[in-house]
Amino acid sequence: MSSTPPLAGPGAAPLEMAVGAYRFDRMQGRLMSRSGAAVPLGRRALALLTALAEQPGQEVTAAQLLDRVWPGQIVDPANVAVQISGLRAAIGDTDGSVILTVHGRGYRLAVPVPASIGNIPHALLPLSGREVELANAVKRLRRDRLLVITGLSGTGKSRLACAVAQAMEADYHDGRWLVPLTGVMLSDAGGLAARIAAALGLEGGIASLAGRQCLLLLDGAELVSGGALDLIRRLVEDHDGLAVLVTSHIGHRRLRPWCVRLSPLALPGDGADSPAASLFLTAANAAGMEITPNAENSPAIASICRHLGGVPLGVEIAARAASLLGLKATAEASRDPMRALPFMRRPGPARHRSVSAAMGWALGLLTDAERQALTVLSTLPGGFTQEEASCALAHARTDAPEAGLARLFDKSMLDRVGDSFTLNPLVRAGTARAE
């Protein structure tokens, strides 16, 4: 993490900056090599460099440079070009890429692109169909500094969270940091604090976050509970420059005010015009299968997306399968996704390499009573009301019917549409296979 203090304000030129392969200290009027050795500059060359460094990335006219270097003197404007040539030679700017010429007007000091601070991974595929969710998440995180993205396994929580972190690079000059928590059971604040410190390389522990401006992405917090959840809230309360973004299959009640549910992608109608279908086409093309939607293939694409419930992970796996099996065979396989859709080699956790593994992970987070309740609800066709669900659960003699319904919703196994509940097709398929 950076140990330098923040700039005095937006747009302020830094007191020390990179100039090609060198560093320039404006306060001391000193150009240094990477080893810290001073690089000799003449008085006029130093004045030119200082004038350009005061407005990095902005045009400085030849007339302004004349007034700065030769104040009150009548000088041939060609002297500016001569001094610029000497300055370029001193800093090794042989191609004029550091001190840029603005033809007929003046010069500009190139602003180096700063290296990104942190460890947020870049997605292999562009974020598809989540433009509204991305904009809303960035807005909420800027406002509240704490956001929990919940949703069914495979809906793209981690990918969306990484995109949010990437979009907020300018907000956090001390970096954006991924803290992986998938499969890690943490119930005390000390355990979570140690995980955060290790991910950020904080030798002094999380106390070192004081005064920093950074974003923490706690990814896969399903098994975090108790004091560890309280620590998440306290981090934001105690550190004004800190924001925390959490992904979790479970909507933790201690963090409920900051939870937002990520739904599957919208499904196509008769054609292939929908976010889910667009993702299928993008993933298929990335796998080497060029598909142009038409009257012949659009129904198959729509069928695949509907059988997979618009879950991005399932849609991507099906698109990869289509590049091997063909569109017709993949459409047939999507009718039995737990068994017929193949394993896919891809970076990330093992549960994201097949539809079956993703649903197995989600079901593994349920208690025995919750699994029993889900099995009963999966027999109800289409959408069902809370009253219908309660009657079915009571008839099956499950434990605490009303509480079971709420817990299944918290664990992203149920969706709510108006006054009704629904089960995603992948949840139904996973439940049927687990019986």
CSV table of C-alpha atoms in Angstrom, one decimal:
chain,number,residue,atom,x,y,z
A,1,MET,CA,0.0,0.0,0.0
A,2,SER,CA,1.1,3.5,-0.7
A,3,SER,CA,2.8,5.4,2.2
A,4,THR,CA,2.6,8.8,0.5
A,5,PRO,CA,0.0,11.3,1.9
A,6,PRO,CA,-2.9,12.3,-0.3
A,7,LEU,CA,-2.7,15.3,-2.6
A,8,ALA,CA,-3.8,18.7,-1.3
A,9,GLY,CA,-6.9,18.6,-3.4
A,10,PRO,CA,-8.4,17.5,-6.7
A,11,GLY,CA,-6.3,18.5,-9.7
A,12,ALA,CA,-3.3,19.6,-7.6
A,13,ALA,CA,0.1,18.8,-9.2
A,14,PRO,CA,2.2,16.4,-7.1
A,15,LEU,CA,5.3,17.8,-5.5
A,16,GLU,CA,7.3,14.8,-6.8
A,17,MET,CA,6.5,13.0,-10.1
A,18,ALA,CA,7.9,10.7,-12.7
A,19,VAL,CA,9.6,12.4,-15.7
A,20,GLY,CA,10.5,9.5,-18.0
A,21,ALA,CA,12.9,7.3,-16.2
A,22,TYR,CA,13.6,10.0,-13.6
A,23,ARG,CA,11.9,11.6,-10.6
A,24,PHE,CA,11.5,15.4,-10.3
A,25,ASP,CA,11.1,17.1,-7.0
A,26,ARG,CA,9.5,20.5,-7.6
A,27,MET,CA,10.0,21.8,-4.1
A,28,GLN,CA,13.7,21.2,-4.2
A,29,GLY,CA,14.1,21.9,-7.9
A,30,ARG,CA,15.9,18.5,-8.2
A,31,LEU,CA,15.9,15.9,-11.0
A,32,MET,CA,17.0,12.4,-9.7
A,33,SER,CA,17.8,9.1,-11.2
A,34,ARG,CA,16.1,5.9,-10.0
A,35,SER,CA,19.0,5.4,-7.5
A,36,GLY,CA,18.4,8.9,-6.1
A,37,ALA,CA,21.5,10.5,-7.7
A,38,ALA,CA,21.0,14.1,-8.7
A,39,VAL,CA,20.9,14.8,-12.5
A,40,PRO,CA,22.6,18.2,-13.3
A,41,LEU,CA,20.4,20.7,-15.2
A,42,GLY,CA,21.1,24.2,-16.3
A,43,ARG,CA,19.2,27.1,-14.7
A,44,ARG,CA,17.0,27.6,-17.8
A,45,ALA,CA,16.3,23.9,-18.4
A,46,LEU,CA,15.3,23.6,-14.7
A,47,ALA,CA,13.0,26.6,-15.0
A,48,LEU,CA,11.4,25.0,-18.1
A,49,LEU,CA,10.9,21.6,-16.4
A,50,THR,CA,9.4,23.3,-13.3
A,51,ALA,CA,6.9,25.3,-15.5
A,52,LEU,CA,5.8,22.1,-17.3
A,53,ALA,CA,5.6,20.1,-14.1
A,54,GLU,CA,3.3,22.6,-12.4
A,55,GLN,CA,0.7,21.7,-15.1
A,56,PRO,CA,1.3,18.1,-15.9
A,57,GLY,CA,-0.7,16.8,-18.8
A,58,GLN,CA,-1.7,20.4,-19.8
A,59,GLU,CA,-0.4,22.6,-22.6
A,60,VAL,CA,2.0,25.4,-21.7
A,61,THR,CA,2.4,27.8,-24.5
A,62,ALA,CA,5.8,29.0,-25.9
A,63,ALA,CA,4.9,32.5,-24.8
A,64,GLN,CA,4.3,31.4,-21.2
A,65,LEU,CA,7.6,29.6,-21.2
A,66,LEU,CA,9.4,32.7,-22.5
A,67,ASP,CA,7.9,34.8,-19.7
A,68,ARG,CA,8.9,32.2,-17.1
A,69,VAL,CA,12.5,31.5,-18.2
A,70,TRP,CA,13.4,34.9,-19.5
A,71,PRO,CA,11.2,37.3,-17.6
A,72,GLY,CA,11.3,40.9,-18.8
A,73,GLN,CA,13.7,40.1,-21.6
A,74,ILE,CA,13.3,40.3,-25.4
A,75,VAL,CA,14.3,36.8,-26.6
A,76,ASP,CA,14.0,35.0,-29.9
A,77,PRO,CA,11.2,32.4,-29.4
A,78,ALA,CA,13.5,29.8,-31.0
A,79,ASN,CA,15.4,29.7,-27.7
A,80,VAL,CA,12.5,27.8,-26.1
A,81,ALA,CA,12.9,25.0,-28.7
A,82,VAL,CA,16.7,25.0,-28.1
A,83,GLN,CA,16.3,24.6,-24.3
A,84,ILE,CA,13.5,22.0,-24.8
A,85,SER,CA,15.9,20.0,-27.0
A,86,GLY,CA,18.6,20.1,-24.3
A,87,LEU,CA,16.1,19.1,-21.6
A,88,ARG,CA,15.0,16.2,-23.6
A,89,ALA,CA,18.6,15.0,-24.1
A,90,ALA,CA,19.2,15.3,-20.3
A,91,ILE,CA,16.2,13.0,-19.5
A,92,GLY,CA,16.7,10.6,-22.4
A,93,ASP,CA,13.5,11.7,-24.2
A,94,THR,CA,14.8,10.8,-27.7
A,95,ASP,CA,11.4,10.4,-29.2
A,96,GLY,CA,9.6,13.3,-27.6
A,97,SER,CA,7.2,11.1,-25.7
A,98,VAL,CA,7.9,12.7,-22.3
A,99,ILE,CA,7.9,16.3,-23.3
A,100,LEU,CA,5.3,16.5,-26.0
A,101,THR,CA,5.3,19.1,-28.7
A,102,VAL,CA,1.9,20.8,-29.3
A,103,HIS,CA,2.6,22.0,-32.8
A,104,GLY,CA,2.5,25.7,-33.4
A,105,ARG,CA,1.5,26.4,-29.7
A,106,GLY,CA,3.8,25.0,-27.0
A,107,TYR,CA,4.7,21.9,-25.0
A,108,ARG,CA,3.1,19.4,-22.6
A,109,LEU,CA,4.6,17.1,-19.9
A,110,ALA,CA,3.2,13.6,-20.4
A,111,VAL,CA,1.4,12.3,-17.3
A,112,PRO,CA,2.5,8.7,-16.5
A,113,VAL,CA,-0.3,6.2,-16.0
A,114,PRO,CA,-0.1,5.2,-12.4
A,115,ALA,CA,0.2,1.5,-11.7
A,116,SER,CA,-3.1,0.1,-10.3
A,117,ILE,CA,-2.8,-0.6,-6.5
A,118,GLY,CA,-4.4,-3.7,-5.2
A,119,ASN,CA,-5.1,-7.3,-6.3
A,120,ILE,CA,-8.5,-7.1,-7.9
A,121,PRO,CA,-8.5,-9.6,-10.8
A,122,HIS,CA,-9.7,-8.6,-14.3
A,123,ALA,CA,-12.5,-10.7,-15.8
A,124,LEU,CA,-11.7,-12.8,-18.9
A,125,LEU,CA,-15.2,-11.9,-20.3
A,126,PRO,CA,-16.7,-8.5,-20.2
A,127,LEU,CA,-19.5,-7.9,-17.7
A,128,SER,CA,-22.7,-8.6,-19.7
A,129,GLY,CA,-26.2,-7.5,-18.9
A,130,ARG,CA,-25.3,-6.0,-15.6
A,131,GLU,CA,-24.9,-2.3,-16.6
A,132,VAL,CA,-27.8,-1.1,-14.3
A,133,GLU,CA,-26.6,-3.3,-11.4
A,134,LEU,CA,-23.1,-2.0,-11.8
A,135,ALA,CA,-24.1,1.7,-11.8
A,136,ASN,CA,-26.4,1.2,-8.8
A,137,ALA,CA,-23.8,-0.7,-6.8
A,138,VAL,CA,-21.2,2.0,-7.4
A,139,LYS,CA,-23.7,4.7,-6.4
A,140,ARG,CA,-24.7,2.8,-3.2
A,141,LEU,CA,-21.1,2.0,-2.2
A,142,ARG,CA,-20.0,5.7,-2.6
A,143,ARG,CA,-23.0,6.7,-0.5
A,144,ASP,CA,-22.8,4.1,2.3
A,145,ARG,CA,-19.3,2.7,2.1
A,146,LEU,CA,-20.7,-0.7,2.9
A,147,LEU,CA,-22.5,-3.0,0.4
A,148,VAL,CA,-23.3,-6.7,0.5
A,149,ILE,CA,-24.2,-8.4,-2.8
A,150,THR,CA,-26.2,-11.5,-2.2
A,151,GLY,CA,-27.7,-14.1,-4.6
A,152,LEU,CA,-27.8,-17.6,-5.8
A,153,SER,CA,-24.5,-19.4,-6.5
A,154,GLY,CA,-23.5,-18.6,-10.1
A,155,THR,CA,-25.3,-15.4,-10.5
A,156,GLY,CA,-22.1,-13.4,-10.9
A,157,LYS,CA,-21.7,-11.8,-7.5
A,158,SER,CA,-17.9,-11.9,-7.5
A,159,ARG,CA,-17.7,-10.7,-11.1
A,160,LEU,CA,-20.0,-7.8,-10.4
A,161,ALA,CA,-18.1,-6.9,-7.2
A,162,CYS,CA,-14.8,-6.9,-9.1
A,163,ALA,CA,-16.3,-4.7,-11.8
A,164,VAL,CA,-17.5,-2.3,-9.0
A,165,ALA,CA,-14.0,-2.2,-7.5
A,166,GLN,CA,-12.4,-1.6,-10.9
A,167,ALA,CA,-14.8,1.2,-11.6
A,168,MET,CA,-13.9,2.9,-8.3
A,169,GLU,CA,-10.1,3.0,-8.8
A,170,ALA,CA,-9.9,6.8,-8.7
A,171,ASP,CA,-11.8,6.8,-5.4
A,172,TYR,CA,-9.2,4.9,-3.4
A,173,HIS,CA,-5.6,5.8,-4.0
A,174,ASP,CA,-4.4,3.3,-1.4
A,175,GLY,CA,-5.9,0.5,-3.5
A,176,ARG,CA,-8.7,-2.0,-3.9
A,177,TRP,CA,-8.0,-5.3,-2.2
A,178,LEU,CA,-9.6,-8.7,-2.6
A,179,VAL,CA,-9.9,-10.8,0.6
A,180,PRO,CA,-11.0,-14.3,-0.4
A,181,LEU,CA,-13.2,-15.9,2.3
A,182,THR,CA,-15.0,-18.8,0.3
A,183,GLY,CA,-15.2,-21.9,2.5
A,184,VAL,CA,-13.6,-20.1,5.5
A,185,MET,CA,-15.6,-20.3,8.7
A,186,LEU,CA,-15.1,-17.2,10.8
A,187,SER,CA,-17.1,-16.2,13.8
A,188,ASP,CA,-14.7,-13.9,15.7
A,189,ALA,CA,-13.4,-10.5,14.8
A,190,GLY,CA,-9.8,-11.5,15.3
A,191,GLY,CA,-9.9,-14.2,12.6
A,192,LEU,CA,-11.4,-11.9,10.0
A,193,ALA,CA,-8.9,-9.1,11.0
A,194,ALA,CA,-6.0,-11.6,10.4
A,195,ARG,CA,-7.4,-12.5,7.0
A,196,ILE,CA,-7.6,-8.9,6.0
A,197,ALA,CA,-4.1,-8.0,7.3
A,198,ALA,CA,-2.7,-11.0,5.4
A,199,ALA,CA,-4.3,-10.1,2.1
A,200,LEU,CA,-3.1,-6.5,2.3
A,201,GLY,CA,0.3,-7.3,3.7
A,202,LEU,CA,-0.3,-5.2,6.9
A,203,GLU,CA,2.5,-6.1,9.3
A,204,GLY,CA,0.8,-3.9,12.0
A,205,GLY,CA,-2.6,-5.6,11.5
A,206,ILE,CA,-5.8,-3.7,10.6
A,207,ALA,CA,-4.8,-0.8,12.8
A,208,SER,CA,-2.6,0.1,9.8
A,209,LEU,CA,-5.8,1.0,7.9
A,210,ALA,CA,-6.1,4.3,9.9
A,211,GLY,CA,-5.9,7.2,7.6
A,212,ARG,CA,-5.9,5.1,4.4
A,213,GLN,CA,-8.3,5.4,1.5
A,214,CYS,CA,-8.9,1.8,0.3
A,215,LEU,CA,-11.7,-0.6,-0.7
A,216,LEU,CA,-11.9,-4.1,0.7
A,217,LEU,CA,-13.7,-6.8,-1.3
A,218,LEU,CA,-14.6,-9.6,1.1
A,219,ASP,CA,-15.5,-12.3,-1.4
A,220,GLY,CA,-17.5,-15.4,-0.4
A,221,ALA,CA,-18.6,-14.5,3.1
A,222,GLU,CA,-21.3,-17.2,3.5
A,223,LEU,CA,-19.6,-18.8,6.5
A,224,VAL,CA,-18.8,-15.5,8.3
A,225,SER,CA,-20.9,-14.9,11.4
A,226,GLY,CA,-21.0,-13.4,14.9
A,227,GLY,CA,-18.2,-11.0,15.8
A,228,ALA,CA,-16.7,-11.2,12.4
A,229,LEU,CA,-19.8,-9.7,10.9
A,230,ASP,CA,-19.7,-6.9,13.5
A,231,LEU,CA,-16.1,-6.2,12.6
A,232,ILE,CA,-17.2,-5.5,9.0
A,233,ARG,CA,-19.6,-2.8,10.2
A,234,ARG,CA,-17.1,-1.3,12.7
A,235,LEU,CA,-14.4,-1.0,10.0
A,236,VAL,CA,-16.6,1.4,8.1
A,237,GLU,CA,-17.6,3.2,11.2
A,238,ASP,CA,-14.1,3.7,12.5
A,239,HIS,CA,-12.3,4.5,9.2
A,240,ASP,CA,-13.7,7.4,7.1
A,241,GLY,CA,-11.5,6.5,4.1
A,242,LEU,CA,-12.5,2.8,4.0
A,243,ALA,CA,-15.2,1.1,2.0
A,244,VAL,CA,-16.2,-2.6,2.3
A,245,LEU,CA,-17.8,-4.6,-0.4
A,246,VAL,CA,-19.0,-8.1,0.5
A,247,THR,CA,-20.3,-11.0,-1.6
A,248,SER,CA,-22.3,-13.7,0.0
A,249,HIS,CA,-24.7,-16.4,-1.0
A,250,ILE,CA,-26.4,-15.7,2.3
A,251,GLY,CA,-28.1,-12.3,3.2
A,252,HIS,CA,-26.7,-11.9,6.7
A,253,ARG,CA,-29.3,-10.3,8.9
A,254,ARG,CA,-26.7,-8.3,10.9
A,255,LEU,CA,-25.8,-6.5,7.6
A,256,ARG,CA,-29.3,-6.5,6.1
A,257,PRO,CA,-29.6,-2.7,5.7
A,258,TRP,CA,-26.7,-2.8,3.3
A,259,CYS,CA,-27.7,-6.0,1.4
A,260,VAL,CA,-28.7,-6.0,-2.3
A,261,ARG,CA,-30.0,-9.1,-4.0
A,262,LEU,CA,-28.5,-10.0,-7.4
A,263,SER,CA,-31.1,-11.8,-9.6
A,264,PRO,CA,-30.3,-14.0,-12.5
A,265,LEU,CA,-30.3,-12.3,-16.0
A,266,ALA,CA,-33.5,-11.5,-17.7
A,267,LEU,CA,-34.7,-14.3,-20.0
A,268,PRO,CA,-35.6,-14.1,-23.7
A,269,GLY,CA,-39.1,-14.5,-25.1
A,270,ASP,CA,-39.5,-16.2,-28.4
A,271,GLY,CA,-36.3,-14.7,-29.8
A,272,ALA,CA,-32.8,-14.3,-28.5
A,273,ASP,CA,-32.9,-10.6,-27.4
A,274,SER,CA,-32.3,-10.5,-23.7
A,275,PRO,CA,-29.3,-10.1,-21.3
A,276,ALA,CA,-29.2,-13.9,-20.8
A,277,ALA,CA,-29.1,-14.5,-24.6
A,278,SER,CA,-26.5,-11.8,-25.1
A,279,LEU,CA,-24.2,-13.4,-22.5
A,280,PHE,CA,-24.7,-16.8,-24.3
A,281,LEU,CA,-23.6,-15.3,-27.6
A,282,THR,CA,-20.6,-13.5,-26.1
A,283,ALA,CA,-19.4,-16.6,-24.3
A,284,ALA,CA,-20.0,-18.8,-27.4
A,285,ASN,CA,-18.0,-16.4,-29.6
A,286,ALA,CA,-15.2,-16.3,-27.0
A,287,ALA,CA,-15.1,-20.1,-27.2
A,288,GLY,CA,-14.7,-19.9,-31.0
A,289,MET,CA,-18.3,-20.5,-32.1
A,290,GLU,CA,-19.5,-17.6,-34.3
A,291,ILE,CA,-23.2,-17.4,-33.8
A,292,THR,CA,-25.5,-14.8,-35.5
A,293,PRO,CA,-29.0,-14.9,-34.1
A,294,ASN,CA,-31.6,-15.8,-36.7
A,295,ALA,CA,-35.0,-17.4,-36.9
A,296,GLU,CA,-33.4,-20.8,-37.0
A,297,ASN,CA,-31.1,-20.7,-33.9
A,298,SER,CA,-32.9,-18.1,-31.7
A,299,PRO,CA,-35.4,-20.5,-30.3
A,300,ALA,CA,-32.7,-22.9,-29.2
A,301,ILE,CA,-30.7,-20.1,-27.5
A,302,ALA,CA,-33.9,-19.0,-25.7
A,303,SER,CA,-34.6,-22.5,-24.6
A,304,ILE,CA,-31.1,-23.0,-23.2
A,305,CYS,CA,-31.3,-19.7,-21.2
A,306,ARG,CA,-34.8,-20.6,-19.8
A,307,HIS,CA,-33.8,-24.1,-18.7
A,308,LEU,CA,-30.8,-22.5,-16.9
A,309,GLY,CA,-32.9,-19.9,-15.3
A,310,GLY,CA,-30.8,-17.0,-16.6
A,311,VAL,CA,-28.0,-17.9,-14.2
A,312,PRO,CA,-24.8,-16.5,-15.8
A,313,LEU,CA,-22.6,-19.4,-14.7
A,314,GLY,CA,-25.0,-21.9,-16.3
A,315,VAL,CA,-25.3,-19.8,-19.5
A,316,GLU,CA,-21.6,-19.5,-19.9
A,317,ILE,CA,-21.1,-23.3,-19.4
A,318,ALA,CA,-23.8,-24.0,-21.9
A,319,ALA,CA,-22.1,-21.6,-24.4
A,320,ARG,CA,-18.8,-23.4,-24.0
A,321,ALA,CA,-20.6,-26.7,-24.5
A,322,ALA,CA,-22.3,-25.5,-27.7
A,323,SER,CA,-18.9,-24.9,-29.2
A,324,LEU,CA,-18.2,-28.6,-28.8
A,325,LEU,CA,-21.6,-30.3,-29.0
A,326,GLY,CA,-23.4,-27.9,-31.3
A,327,LEU,CA,-26.5,-25.8,-30.5
A,328,LYS,CA,-29.1,-28.4,-30.9
A,329,ALA,CA,-27.4,-31.0,-28.6
A,330,THR,CA,-26.7,-28.3,-26.0
A,331,ALA,CA,-30.4,-27.2,-26.0
A,332,GLU,CA,-31.3,-30.8,-25.3
A,333,ALA,CA,-28.6,-31.1,-22.5
A,334,SER,CA,-29.9,-28.0,-20.8
A,335,ARG,CA,-33.1,-29.8,-20.0
A,336,ASP,CA,-31.1,-31.9,-17.5
A,337,PRO,CA,-28.2,-29.5,-16.6
A,338,MET,CA,-27.1,-31.3,-13.5
A,339,ARG,CA,-26.1,-34.4,-15.4
A,340,ALA,CA,-25.8,-33.5,-19.1
A,341,LEU,CA,-23.9,-30.2,-19.1
A,342,PRO,CA,-20.2,-30.8,-18.9
A,343,PHE,CA,-17.5,-29.8,-16.5
A,344,MET,CA,-15.8,-26.6,-17.6
A,345,ARG,CA,-12.1,-25.8,-16.9
A,346,ARG,CA,-12.0,-22.1,-15.8
A,347,PRO,CA,-10.1,-20.1,-13.2
A,348,GLY,CA,-11.8,-19.7,-9.8
A,349,PRO,CA,-13.2,-22.0,-7.2
A,350,ALA,CA,-14.1,-25.6,-8.1
A,351,ARG,CA,-17.8,-25.0,-7.5
A,352,HIS,CA,-17.8,-22.6,-10.5
A,353,ARG,CA,-16.7,-25.3,-12.9
A,354,SER,CA,-20.0,-27.1,-13.4
A,355,VAL,CA,-23.7,-26.4,-12.8
A,356,SER,CA,-23.9,-29.4,-10.6
A,357,ALA,CA,-21.0,-28.2,-8.4
A,358,ALA,CA,-22.5,-24.8,-8.0
A,359,MET,CA,-25.9,-26.1,-6.9
A,360,GLY,CA,-24.2,-28.7,-4.7
A,361,TRP,CA,-22.4,-25.9,-2.9
A,362,ALA,CA,-25.6,-23.9,-2.4
A,363,LEU,CA,-27.5,-26.9,-1.1
A,364,GLY,CA,-24.6,-27.7,1.3
A,365,LEU,CA,-25.2,-24.4,3.1
A,366,LEU,CA,-28.7,-25.5,4.2
A,367,THR,CA,-29.6,-27.3,7.4
A,368,ASP,CA,-31.4,-30.7,7.2
A,369,ALA,CA,-34.7,-28.9,8.0
A,370,GLU,CA,-34.1,-26.3,5.3
A,371,ARG,CA,-33.3,-29.0,2.7
A,372,GLN,CA,-36.4,-30.8,3.7
A,373,ALA,CA,-38.5,-27.7,3.3
A,374,LEU,CA,-36.9,-26.9,-0.1
A,375,THR,CA,-37.7,-30.4,-1.3
A,376,VAL,CA,-41.4,-29.8,-0.4
A,377,LEU,CA,-41.4,-26.4,-2.1
A,378,SER,CA,-39.8,-27.8,-5.3
A,379,THR,CA,-43.0,-29.9,-5.8
A,380,LEU,CA,-45.1,-26.8,-6.1
A,381,PRO,CA,-45.6,-25.7,-9.8
A,382,GLY,CA,-44.5,-22.3,-10.9
A,383,GLY,CA,-45.0,-19.4,-8.5
A,384,PHE,CA,-46.6,-19.9,-5.1
A,385,THR,CA,-47.8,-17.6,-2.3
A,386,GLN,CA,-46.6,-17.6,1.2
A,387,GLU,CA,-49.9,-19.2,2.3
A,388,GLU,CA,-49.6,-22.0,-0.2
A,389,ALA,CA,-46.0,-22.6,0.8
A,390,SER,CA,-46.9,-22.7,4.5
A,391,CYS,CA,-49.7,-25.1,3.9
A,392,ALA,CA,-47.4,-27.4,1.9
A,393,LEU,CA,-44.7,-27.3,4.6
A,394,ALA,CA,-47.2,-27.9,7.4
A,395,HIS,CA,-48.8,-30.8,5.5
A,396,ALA,CA,-45.3,-32.3,5.1
A,397,ARG,CA,-44.7,-31.8,8.9
A,398,THR,CA,-41.5,-29.9,8.4
A,399,ASP,CA,-40.0,-27.9,11.3
A,400,ALA,CA,-41.2,-24.3,11.7
A,401,PRO,CA,-42.8,-23.7,8.3
A,402,GLU,CA,-42.8,-19.9,8.4
A,403,ALA,CA,-39.2,-19.6,9.6
A,404,GLY,CA,-38.1,-22.2,7.1
A,405,LEU,CA,-39.5,-20.1,4.2
A,406,ALA,CA,-37.7,-17.0,5.5
A,407,ARG,CA,-34.4,-18.8,5.9
A,408,LEU,CA,-34.6,-20.2,2.4
A,409,PHE,CA,-35.1,-16.7,1.0
A,410,ASP,CA,-32.2,-15.4,3.1
A,411,LYS,CA,-30.0,-18.2,1.6
A,412,SER,CA,-31.0,-17.2,-2.0
A,413,MET,CA,-32.8,-20.5,-2.7
A,414,LEU,CA,-36.1,-18.7,-3.3
A,415,ASP,CA,-36.9,-15.7,-5.5
A,416,ARG,CA,-39.8,-13.3,-4.9
A,417,VAL,CA,-41.9,-11.9,-7.7
A,418,GLY,CA,-44.6,-9.6,-6.4
A,419,ASP,CA,-46.5,-11.5,-3.7
A,420,SER,CA,-45.3,-14.9,-5.0
A,421,PHE,CA,-42.2,-17.0,-4.4
A,422,THR,CA,-40.5,-19.0,-7.2
A,423,LEU,CA,-37.6,-21.5,-7.5
A,424,ASN,CA,-35.0,-21.0,-10.1
A,425,PRO,CA,-35.0,-23.9,-12.6
A,426,LEU,CA,-31.4,-24.8,-11.4
A,427,VAL,CA,-32.5,-24.9,-7.8
A,428,ARG,CA,-35.3,-27.3,-8.8
A,429,ALA,CA,-33.0,-29.5,-10.8
A,430,GLY,CA,-30.4,-29.5,-8.0
A,431,THR,CA,-33.0,-30.4,-5.4
A,432,ALA,CA,-34.4,-33.2,-7.5
A,433,ARG,CA,-30.9,-34.7,-8.0
A,434,ALA,CA,-30.1,-34.4,-4.2
A,435,GLU,CA,-33.2,-36.5,-3.3
